[in-house]
Coordinates of C-alpha atoms and ligand atoms in Angstrom, one line a residue:
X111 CA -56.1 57.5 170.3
X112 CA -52.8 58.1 171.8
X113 CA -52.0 60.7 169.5
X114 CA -55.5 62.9 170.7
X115 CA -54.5 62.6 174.3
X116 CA -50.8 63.9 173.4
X117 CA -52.2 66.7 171.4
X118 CA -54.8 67.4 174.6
X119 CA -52.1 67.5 177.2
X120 CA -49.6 69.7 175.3
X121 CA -52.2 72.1 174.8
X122 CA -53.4 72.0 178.1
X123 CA -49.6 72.7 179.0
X124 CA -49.3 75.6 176.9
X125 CA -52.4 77.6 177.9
X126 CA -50.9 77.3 181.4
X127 CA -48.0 78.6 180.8
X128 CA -49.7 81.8 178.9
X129 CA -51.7 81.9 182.5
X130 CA -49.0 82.7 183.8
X131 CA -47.7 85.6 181.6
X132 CA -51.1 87.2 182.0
X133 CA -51.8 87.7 185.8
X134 CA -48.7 89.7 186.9
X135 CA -49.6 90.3 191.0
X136 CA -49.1 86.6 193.2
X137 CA -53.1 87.3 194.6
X138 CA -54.8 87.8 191.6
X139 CA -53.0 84.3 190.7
X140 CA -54.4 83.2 193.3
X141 CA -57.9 83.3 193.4
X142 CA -58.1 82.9 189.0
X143 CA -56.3 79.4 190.1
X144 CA -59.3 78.7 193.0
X145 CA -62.2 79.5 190.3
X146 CA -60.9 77.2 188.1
X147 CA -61.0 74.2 190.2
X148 CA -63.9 75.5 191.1
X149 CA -65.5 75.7 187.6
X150 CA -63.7 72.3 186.4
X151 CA -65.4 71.0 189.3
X152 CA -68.6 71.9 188.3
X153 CA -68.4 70.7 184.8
X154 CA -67.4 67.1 186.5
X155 CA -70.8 67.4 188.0
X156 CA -72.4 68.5 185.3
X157 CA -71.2 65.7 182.6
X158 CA -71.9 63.0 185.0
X159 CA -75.6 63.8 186.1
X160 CA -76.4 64.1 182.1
X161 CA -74.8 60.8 181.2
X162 CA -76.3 58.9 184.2
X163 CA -80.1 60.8 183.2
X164 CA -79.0 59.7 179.3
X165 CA -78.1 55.6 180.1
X166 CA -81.4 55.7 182.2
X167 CA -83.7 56.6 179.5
X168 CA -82.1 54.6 177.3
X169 CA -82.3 51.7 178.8
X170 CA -85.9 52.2 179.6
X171 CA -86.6 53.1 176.1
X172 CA -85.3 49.8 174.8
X173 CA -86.7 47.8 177.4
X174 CA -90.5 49.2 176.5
X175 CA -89.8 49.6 172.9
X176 CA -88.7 45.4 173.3
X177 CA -91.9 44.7 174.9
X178 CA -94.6 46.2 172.5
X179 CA -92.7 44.4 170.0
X180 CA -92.9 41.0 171.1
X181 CA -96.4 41.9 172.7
X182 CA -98.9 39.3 173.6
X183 CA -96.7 36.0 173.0
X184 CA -94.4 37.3 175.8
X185 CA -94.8 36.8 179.3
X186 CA -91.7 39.2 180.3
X187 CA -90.1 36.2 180.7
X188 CA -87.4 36.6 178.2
X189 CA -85.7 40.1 180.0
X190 CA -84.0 41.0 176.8
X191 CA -79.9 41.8 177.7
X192 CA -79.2 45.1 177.1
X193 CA -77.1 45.0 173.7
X194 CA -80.1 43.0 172.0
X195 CA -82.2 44.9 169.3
X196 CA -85.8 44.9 169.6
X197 CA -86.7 43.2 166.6
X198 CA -89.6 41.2 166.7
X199 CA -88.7 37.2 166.5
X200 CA -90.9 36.4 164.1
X201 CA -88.5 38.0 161.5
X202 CA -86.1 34.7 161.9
X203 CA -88.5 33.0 160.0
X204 CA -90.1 35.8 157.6
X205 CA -88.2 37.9 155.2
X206 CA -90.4 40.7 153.0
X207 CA -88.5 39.8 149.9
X208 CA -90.4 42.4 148.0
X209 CA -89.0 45.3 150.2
X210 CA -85.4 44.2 149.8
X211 CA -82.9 45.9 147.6
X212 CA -83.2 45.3 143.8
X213 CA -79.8 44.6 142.5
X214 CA -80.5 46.3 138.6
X215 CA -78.2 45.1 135.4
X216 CA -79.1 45.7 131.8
X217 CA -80.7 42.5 131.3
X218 CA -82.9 42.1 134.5
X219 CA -82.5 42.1 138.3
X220 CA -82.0 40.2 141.4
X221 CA -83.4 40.1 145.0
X222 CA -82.0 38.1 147.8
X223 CA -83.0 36.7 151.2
X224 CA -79.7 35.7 152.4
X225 CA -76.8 36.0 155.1
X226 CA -74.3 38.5 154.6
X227 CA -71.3 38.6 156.5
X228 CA -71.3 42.0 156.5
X229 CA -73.8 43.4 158.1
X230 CA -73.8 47.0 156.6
X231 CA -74.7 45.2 153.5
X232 CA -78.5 44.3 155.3
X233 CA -81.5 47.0 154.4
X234 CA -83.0 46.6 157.9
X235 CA -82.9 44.9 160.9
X236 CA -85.7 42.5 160.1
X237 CA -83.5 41.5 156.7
X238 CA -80.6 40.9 159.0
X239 CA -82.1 38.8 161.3
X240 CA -83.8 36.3 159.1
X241 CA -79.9 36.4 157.3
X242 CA -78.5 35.5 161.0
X243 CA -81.3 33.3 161.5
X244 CA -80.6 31.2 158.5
X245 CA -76.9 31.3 159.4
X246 CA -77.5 29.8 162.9
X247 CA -80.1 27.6 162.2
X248 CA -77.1 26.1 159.4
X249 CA -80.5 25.7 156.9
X250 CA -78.3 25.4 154.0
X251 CA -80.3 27.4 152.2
X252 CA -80.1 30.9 150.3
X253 CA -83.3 32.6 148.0
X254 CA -83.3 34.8 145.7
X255 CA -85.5 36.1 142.9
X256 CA -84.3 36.2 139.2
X257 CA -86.2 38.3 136.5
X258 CA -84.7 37.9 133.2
X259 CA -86.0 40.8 129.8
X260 CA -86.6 39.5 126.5
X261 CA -83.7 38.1 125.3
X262 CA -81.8 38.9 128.1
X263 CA -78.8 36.5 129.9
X264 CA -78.3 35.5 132.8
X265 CA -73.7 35.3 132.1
X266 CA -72.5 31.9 132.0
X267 CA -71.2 31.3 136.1
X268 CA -71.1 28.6 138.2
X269 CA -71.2 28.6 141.8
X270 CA -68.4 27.6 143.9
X271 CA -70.0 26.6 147.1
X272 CA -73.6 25.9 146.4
X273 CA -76.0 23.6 144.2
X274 CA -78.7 25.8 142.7
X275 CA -82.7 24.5 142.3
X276 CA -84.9 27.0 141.0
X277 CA -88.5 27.6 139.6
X278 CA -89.5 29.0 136.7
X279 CA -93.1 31.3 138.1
X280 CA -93.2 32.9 134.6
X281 CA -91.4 32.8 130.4
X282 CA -89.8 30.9 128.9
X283 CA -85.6 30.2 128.8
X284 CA -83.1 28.5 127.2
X285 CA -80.7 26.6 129.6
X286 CA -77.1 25.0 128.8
X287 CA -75.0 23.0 131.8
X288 CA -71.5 22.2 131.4
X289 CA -71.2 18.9 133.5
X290 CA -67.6 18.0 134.7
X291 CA -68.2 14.4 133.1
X292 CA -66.4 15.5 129.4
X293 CA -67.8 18.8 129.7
X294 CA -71.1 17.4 128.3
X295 CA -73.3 20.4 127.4
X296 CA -76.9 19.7 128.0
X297 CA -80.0 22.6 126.7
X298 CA -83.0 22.9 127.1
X299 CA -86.1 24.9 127.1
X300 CA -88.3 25.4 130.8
X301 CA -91.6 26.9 131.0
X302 CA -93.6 28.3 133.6
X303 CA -94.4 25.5 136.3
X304 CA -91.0 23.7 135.6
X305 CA -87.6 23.1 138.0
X306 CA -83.9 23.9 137.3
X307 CA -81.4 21.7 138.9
X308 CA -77.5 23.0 138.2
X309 CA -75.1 20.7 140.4
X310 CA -72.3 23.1 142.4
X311 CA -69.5 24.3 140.3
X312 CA -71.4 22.8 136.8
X313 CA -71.1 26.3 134.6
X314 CA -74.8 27.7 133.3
X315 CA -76.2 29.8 131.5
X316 CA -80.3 31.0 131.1
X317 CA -81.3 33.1 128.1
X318 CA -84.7 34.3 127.9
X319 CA -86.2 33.3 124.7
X320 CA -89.8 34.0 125.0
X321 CA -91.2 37.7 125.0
X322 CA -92.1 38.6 128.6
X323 CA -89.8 38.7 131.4
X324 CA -88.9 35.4 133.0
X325 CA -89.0 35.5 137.0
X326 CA -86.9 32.3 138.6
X327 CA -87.5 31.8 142.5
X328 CA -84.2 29.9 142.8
X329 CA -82.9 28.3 146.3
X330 CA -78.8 27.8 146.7
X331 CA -77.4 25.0 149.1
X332 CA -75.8 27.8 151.3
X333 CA -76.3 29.5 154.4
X334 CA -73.1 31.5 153.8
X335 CA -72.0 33.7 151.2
X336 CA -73.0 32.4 147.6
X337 CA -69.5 32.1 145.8
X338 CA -69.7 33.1 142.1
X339 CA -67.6 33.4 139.5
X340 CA -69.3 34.5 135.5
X341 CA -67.5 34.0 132.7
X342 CA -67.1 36.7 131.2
X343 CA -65.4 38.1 134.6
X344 CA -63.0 35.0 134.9
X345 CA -61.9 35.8 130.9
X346 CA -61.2 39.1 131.7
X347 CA -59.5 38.2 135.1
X348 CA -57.0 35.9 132.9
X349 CA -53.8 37.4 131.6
X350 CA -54.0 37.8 127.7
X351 CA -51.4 35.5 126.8
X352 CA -52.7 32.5 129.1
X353 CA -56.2 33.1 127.7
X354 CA -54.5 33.4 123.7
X355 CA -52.7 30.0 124.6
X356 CA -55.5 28.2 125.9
X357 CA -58.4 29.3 123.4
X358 CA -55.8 29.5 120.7
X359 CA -58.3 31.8 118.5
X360 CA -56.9 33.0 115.2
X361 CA -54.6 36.1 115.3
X362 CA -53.5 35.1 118.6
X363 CA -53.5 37.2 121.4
X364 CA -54.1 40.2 119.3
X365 CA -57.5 38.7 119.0
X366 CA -57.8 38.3 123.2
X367 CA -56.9 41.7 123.1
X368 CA -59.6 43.2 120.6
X369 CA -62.6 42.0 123.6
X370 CA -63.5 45.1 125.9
X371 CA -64.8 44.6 129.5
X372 CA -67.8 46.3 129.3
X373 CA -68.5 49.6 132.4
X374 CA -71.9 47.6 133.7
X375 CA -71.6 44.8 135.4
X376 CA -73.3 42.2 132.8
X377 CA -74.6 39.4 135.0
X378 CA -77.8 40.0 133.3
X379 CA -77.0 41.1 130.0
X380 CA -78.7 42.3 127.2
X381 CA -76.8 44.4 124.5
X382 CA -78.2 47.6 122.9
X383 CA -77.5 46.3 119.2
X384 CA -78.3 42.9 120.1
X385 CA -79.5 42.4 116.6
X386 CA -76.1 42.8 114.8
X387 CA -74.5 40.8 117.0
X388 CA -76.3 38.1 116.5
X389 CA -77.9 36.3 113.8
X390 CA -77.9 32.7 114.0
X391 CA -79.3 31.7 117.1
X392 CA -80.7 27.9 117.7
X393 CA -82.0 27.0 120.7
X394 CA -81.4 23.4 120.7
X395 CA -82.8 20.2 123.2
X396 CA -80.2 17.5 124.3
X397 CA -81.6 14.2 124.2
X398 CA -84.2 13.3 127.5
X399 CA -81.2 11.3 129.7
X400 CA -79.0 14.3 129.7
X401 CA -81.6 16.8 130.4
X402 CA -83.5 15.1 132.6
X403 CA -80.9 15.1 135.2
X404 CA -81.3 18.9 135.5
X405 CA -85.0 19.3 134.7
X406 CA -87.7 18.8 136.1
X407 CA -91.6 19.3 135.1
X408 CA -92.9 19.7 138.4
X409 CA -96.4 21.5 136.9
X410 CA -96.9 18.4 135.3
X411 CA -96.0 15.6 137.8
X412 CA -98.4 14.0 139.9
X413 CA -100.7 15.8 142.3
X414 CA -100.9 14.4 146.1
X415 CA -104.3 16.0 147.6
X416 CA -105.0 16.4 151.2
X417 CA -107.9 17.9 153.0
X418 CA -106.5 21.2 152.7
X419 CA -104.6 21.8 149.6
X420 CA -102.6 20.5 147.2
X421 CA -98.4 19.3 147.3
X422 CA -96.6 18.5 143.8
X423 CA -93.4 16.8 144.5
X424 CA -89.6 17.8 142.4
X425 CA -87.8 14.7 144.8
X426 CA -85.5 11.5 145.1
X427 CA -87.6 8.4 145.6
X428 CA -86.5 5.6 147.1
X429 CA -86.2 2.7 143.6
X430 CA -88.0 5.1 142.2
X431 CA -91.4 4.0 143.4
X432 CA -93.9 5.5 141.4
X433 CA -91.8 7.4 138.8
X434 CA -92.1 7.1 135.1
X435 CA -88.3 6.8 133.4
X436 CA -87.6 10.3 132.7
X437 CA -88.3 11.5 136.0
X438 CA -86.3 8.5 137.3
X439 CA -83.1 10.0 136.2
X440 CA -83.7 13.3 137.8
X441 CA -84.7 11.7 141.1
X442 CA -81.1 9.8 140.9
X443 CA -79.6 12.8 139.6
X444 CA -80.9 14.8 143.3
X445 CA -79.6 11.6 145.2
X446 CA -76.1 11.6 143.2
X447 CA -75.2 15.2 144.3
X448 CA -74.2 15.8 147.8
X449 CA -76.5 18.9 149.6
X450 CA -79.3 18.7 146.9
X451 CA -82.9 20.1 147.7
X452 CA -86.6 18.4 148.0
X453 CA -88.8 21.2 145.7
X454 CA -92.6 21.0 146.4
X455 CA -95.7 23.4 145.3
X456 CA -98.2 23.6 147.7
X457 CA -101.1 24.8 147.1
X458 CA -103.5 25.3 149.8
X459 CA -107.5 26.0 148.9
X460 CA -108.9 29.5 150.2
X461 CA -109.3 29.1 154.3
X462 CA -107.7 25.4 154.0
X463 CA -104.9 24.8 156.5
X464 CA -101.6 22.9 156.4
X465 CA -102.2 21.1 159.9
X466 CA -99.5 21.7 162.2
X467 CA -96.5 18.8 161.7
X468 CA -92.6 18.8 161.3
X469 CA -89.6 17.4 159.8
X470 CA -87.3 15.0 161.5
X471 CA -84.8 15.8 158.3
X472 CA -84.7 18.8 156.6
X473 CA -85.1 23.0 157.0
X474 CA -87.8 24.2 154.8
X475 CA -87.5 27.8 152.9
X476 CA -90.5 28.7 151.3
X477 CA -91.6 32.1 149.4
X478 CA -95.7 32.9 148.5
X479 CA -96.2 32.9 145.2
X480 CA -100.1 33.8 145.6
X481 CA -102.7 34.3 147.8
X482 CA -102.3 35.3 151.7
X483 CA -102.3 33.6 155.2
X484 CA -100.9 32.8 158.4
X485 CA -98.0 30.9 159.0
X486 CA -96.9 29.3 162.7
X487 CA -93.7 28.3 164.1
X488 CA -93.2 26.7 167.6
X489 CA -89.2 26.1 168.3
X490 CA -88.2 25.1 172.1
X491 CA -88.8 28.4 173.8
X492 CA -89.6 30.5 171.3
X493 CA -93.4 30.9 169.2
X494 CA -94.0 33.0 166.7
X495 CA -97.6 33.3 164.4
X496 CA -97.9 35.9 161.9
X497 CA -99.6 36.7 157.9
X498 CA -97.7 36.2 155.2
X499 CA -98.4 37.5 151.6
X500 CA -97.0 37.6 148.0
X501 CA -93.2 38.2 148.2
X502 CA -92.4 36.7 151.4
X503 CA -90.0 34.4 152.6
X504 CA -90.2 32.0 154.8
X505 CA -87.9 29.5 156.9
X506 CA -88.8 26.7 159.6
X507 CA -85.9 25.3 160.8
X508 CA -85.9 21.4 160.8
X509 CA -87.9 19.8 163.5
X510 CA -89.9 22.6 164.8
X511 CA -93.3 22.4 164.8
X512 CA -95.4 25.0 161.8
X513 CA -98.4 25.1 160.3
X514 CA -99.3 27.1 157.2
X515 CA -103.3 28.6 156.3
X516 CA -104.8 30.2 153.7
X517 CA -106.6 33.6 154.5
X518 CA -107.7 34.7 151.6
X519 CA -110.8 34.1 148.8
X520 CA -108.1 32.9 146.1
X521 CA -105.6 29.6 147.1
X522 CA -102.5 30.0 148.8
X523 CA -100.0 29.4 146.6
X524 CA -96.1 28.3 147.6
X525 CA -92.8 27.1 146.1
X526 CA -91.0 25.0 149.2
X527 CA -87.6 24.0 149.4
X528 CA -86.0 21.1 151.9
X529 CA -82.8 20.5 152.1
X530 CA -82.5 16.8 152.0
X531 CA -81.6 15.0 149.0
X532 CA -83.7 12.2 150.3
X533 CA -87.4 10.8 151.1
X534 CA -88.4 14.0 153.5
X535 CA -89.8 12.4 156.9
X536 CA -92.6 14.3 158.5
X537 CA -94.6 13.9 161.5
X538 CA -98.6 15.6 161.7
X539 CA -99.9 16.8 164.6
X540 CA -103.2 14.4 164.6
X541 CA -100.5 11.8 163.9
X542 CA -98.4 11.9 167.2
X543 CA -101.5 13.3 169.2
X544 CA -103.1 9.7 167.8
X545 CA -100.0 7.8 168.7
X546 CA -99.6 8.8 172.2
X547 CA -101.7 6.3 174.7
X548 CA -105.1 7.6 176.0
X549 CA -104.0 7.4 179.3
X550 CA -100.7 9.3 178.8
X551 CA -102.9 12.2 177.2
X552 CA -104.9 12.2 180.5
X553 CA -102.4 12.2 182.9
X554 CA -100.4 15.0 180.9
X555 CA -103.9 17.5 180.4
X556 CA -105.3 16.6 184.2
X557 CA -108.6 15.3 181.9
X558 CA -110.4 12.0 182.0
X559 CA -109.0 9.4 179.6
X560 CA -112.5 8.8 177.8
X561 CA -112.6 12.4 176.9
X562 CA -109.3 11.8 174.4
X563 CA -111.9 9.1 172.6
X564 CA -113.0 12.5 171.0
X565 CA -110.3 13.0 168.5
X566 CA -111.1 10.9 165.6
X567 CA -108.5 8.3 163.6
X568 CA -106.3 10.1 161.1
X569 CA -107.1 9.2 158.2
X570 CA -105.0 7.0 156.2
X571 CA -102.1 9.2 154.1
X572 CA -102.3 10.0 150.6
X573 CA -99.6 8.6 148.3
X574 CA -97.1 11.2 149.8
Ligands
NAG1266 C1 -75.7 32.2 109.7 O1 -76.3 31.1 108.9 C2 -76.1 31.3 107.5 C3 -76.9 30.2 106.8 O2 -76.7 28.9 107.4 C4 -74.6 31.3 107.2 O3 -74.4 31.5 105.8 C5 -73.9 32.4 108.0 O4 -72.5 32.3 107.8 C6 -74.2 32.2 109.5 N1 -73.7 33.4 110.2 C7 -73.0 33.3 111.3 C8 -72.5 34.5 111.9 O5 -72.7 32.2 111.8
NAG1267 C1 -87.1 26.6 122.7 O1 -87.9 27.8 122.7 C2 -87.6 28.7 121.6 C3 -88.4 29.9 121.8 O2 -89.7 29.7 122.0 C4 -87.9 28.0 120.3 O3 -87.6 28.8 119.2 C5 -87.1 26.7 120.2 O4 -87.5 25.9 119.1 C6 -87.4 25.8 121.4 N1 -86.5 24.7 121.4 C7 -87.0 23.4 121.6 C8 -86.0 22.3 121.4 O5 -88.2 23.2 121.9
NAG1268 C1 -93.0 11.6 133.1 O1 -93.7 12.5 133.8 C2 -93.5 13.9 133.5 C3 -94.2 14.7 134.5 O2 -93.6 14.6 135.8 C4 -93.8 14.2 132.1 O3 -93.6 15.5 131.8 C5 -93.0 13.3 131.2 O4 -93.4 13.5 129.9 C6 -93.2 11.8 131.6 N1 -92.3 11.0 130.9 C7 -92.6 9.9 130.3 C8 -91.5 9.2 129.6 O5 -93.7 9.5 130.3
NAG1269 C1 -85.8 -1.0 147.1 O1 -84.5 -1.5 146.9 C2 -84.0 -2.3 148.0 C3 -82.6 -2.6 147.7 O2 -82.2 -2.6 146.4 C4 -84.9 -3.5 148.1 O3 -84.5 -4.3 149.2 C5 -86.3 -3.1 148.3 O4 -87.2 -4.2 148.3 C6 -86.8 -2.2 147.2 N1 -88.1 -1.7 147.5 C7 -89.1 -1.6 146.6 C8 -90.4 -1.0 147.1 O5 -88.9 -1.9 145.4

């Protein structure tokens, strides 16, 4: 800056004093000198009627552009200041997963609805303020989609900052966890319908053993940037000698130095000549009290109905009331680890309703796995309804007020996440509406306290 306003002056110093080699008679001096204040005059005027003409529009383009946005809901009572964009609110609880950028690697590819601290690296507006929204809220909670090929791997890598809980929507993989206990490696195989649970900083690795893709819907424990490190990166990060002395492999560290880093980034991996490199795999299952601490079958656990739908329940009970012995030790495995999550389907029949209730304990993330419908969130202040479909994300922060309902001829279908590691408490709308005294009701709606005799007893709740 300094330097373009030196450069400015000592030109505007030397083409005055080549004005003055030019003119040689005193009048004709004169008068050149008298146009230009003249014209520089002008220009002043001109450059300041255009930038006030340009500041108004703006503003009243953003100010209109604001208002169709938030439409209906808003009463112009929120004047929006004039550095706010006009995004429409509801995208602090919606993210269009689907739209977001695929992150491509030879084995398979990654989406994420997430916070990013730099906020070049958002797609869209919308994107960056669910990110912000999840960052403010302090949800604790990061989603992202994982599809895996045939045979493909996800690298070994554990997470610094983070637990991981995922889903597995479709395939079949073959999981290992390194636990800090003695580095006891636990495997397994998940299907479709089943739950992941990798502790932060436990190492991991998910190979896709069946023959269609497999598609993980995994939550992290994170509302900042997910810390990863893979293995293959932190080998290849490690000076030859300290990696020769510490894996002390035959030949030494000529042997370190025969391994290439490969041009592609392999998070997901998957090898051309796969086949030659390797031809004894087993796929192995540690005995049920080591994997049972990071599995869970949630498509086979028990079903809680209510009117609407149906919940199925990956969670820490309290003793363990009403959990048969292997899913014991995952439910004490969730309330060992600090920052774990509650996992839930939810399944919600075609035009059944999630009744309006909250959660005196935990943010909730979901992401629609099928079906369509209509999801509400009141926070103080602020009330957003809109339709959500396959691919979206979704965030309530903890104790506002949402309700969820199926639109569509086929069920609603979601994966939920809360982030508390213990019994989730909830409160339903018909619940509190039923608790509050008849003659508070009437006093509060300016309506006679037999008229609130009209709202029938909740009925009593399901083994939830
Ligand atoms: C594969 O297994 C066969 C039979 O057990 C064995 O002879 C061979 O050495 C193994 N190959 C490798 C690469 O481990
Ligand atoms: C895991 O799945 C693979 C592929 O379907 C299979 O070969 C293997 O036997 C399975 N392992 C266990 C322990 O079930
Ligand atoms: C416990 O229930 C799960 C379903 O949640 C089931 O897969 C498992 O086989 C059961 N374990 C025992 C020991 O019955
Ligand atoms: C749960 O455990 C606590 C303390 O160990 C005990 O006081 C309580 O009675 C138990 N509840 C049930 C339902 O077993």
């Amino acid at each position: 800056m300094d330097n373009q306003a030196f450069e400015m002056h000592g030109e505007s110093v030397q083409s005055s004093s080549k004005g003055e080699e030019w003119p040689k008679k005193e009048e004709r001096k004169g008068s050149w000198s008298l146009m230009k204040v003249f014209l520089v005059c002008l220009l002043a005027c001109i450059i300041t009627t255009t930038i006030g003409v340009l500041a108004l529009s703006l503003v009243y383009v953003k100010n209109t552009a604001f208002m169709k946005e938030t439409g209906v809901t808003d009463d112009g009572a929120a004047s929006p200041k004039p550095d706010e964009k006009s995004v429409d609110i509801k995208y602090q609880f919606l993210n269009h997963l689907g739209k977001s950028k695929v992150h491509n690697y030879p084995g398979g590819e990654i989406q994420w609805a997430r916070f990013r601290k730099n906020v070049n690296e958002y797609q869209s507006d919308e994107e960056m303020e669910f990110g912000k929204s999840i960052n403010k809220h302090g949800s604790k909670m990061t989603f992202g989609t994982l599809r895996i090929k045939s045979k493909g791997l996800r690298a070994p890598h554990w997470h610094f900052n983070a637990n991981e809980h995922g889903y597995l929507l479709q395939g079949t993989a073959w999981i290992g966890v390194i636990g800090a206990d003695d580095s006891v490696v636990t495997t397994y195989n998940v299907t479709a319908g089943q739950v992941i649970f990798f502790p932060r900083n436990t190492v991991h690795w998910v190979k896709n053993v069946g023959s269609e893709d497999c598609v993980f819907l995994l939550f992290f424990t994170t509302h900042e940037e997910l810390q990863t490190l893979d293995v293959d990166d932190a080998f290849f990060s490690t000076p030859e000698d300290i990696a020769a002395r510490a894996l002390k492999p035959q030949g030494g560290v000529n042997f370190i130095r025969t391994f290439k880093k490969q041009v592609e980034d392999q998070a997901i991996n998957l090898p051309p000549n796969l086949n030659e490199l390797v031809q004894n795999a087993t796929y192995v299952q540690s005995p049920d009290k080591l994997v049972w601490q990071y599995f869970y079958n949630l498509k086979g656990s028990a079903k809680y109905p209510f009117p609407g739908g149906i919940f199925q329940w990956a969670r820490y009970r309290i003793n363990g009331t009403g959990l048969n012995e292997t899913e014991k030790i995952f439910s004490e495995s969730l309330n060992k680890h600090e920052n774990t999550l509650t996992l839930a389907t939810l399944r919600i029949f075609s035009n059944g309703l999630g009744q309006p209730h909250f959660h005196f304990n935990a943010n909730e993330m979901g992401y629609v796995i099928s079906g369509c419908g209509q999801a509400g969130v009141i926070l103080s202040g602020v009330t957003a309804n809109f339709n959500i479909g396959i691919g979206d994300v979704i965030f309530f922060p903890v104790g506002t007020q949402h309700y969820i309902k199926s639109l569509c001829d086929e069920d609603l279908l979601l994966i939920l996440a809360y982030n508390t590691g213990n019994q989730l408490e909830t409160l339903r709308m018909n619940d509190y509406f039923h608790g509050t005294a008849d003659h508070i009701l009437a006093q509060l709606f300016w309506k006679e306290q037999a008229e609130f005799k009209k709202f029938p007893t909740p009925a009593k709740k399901s083994g939830k």
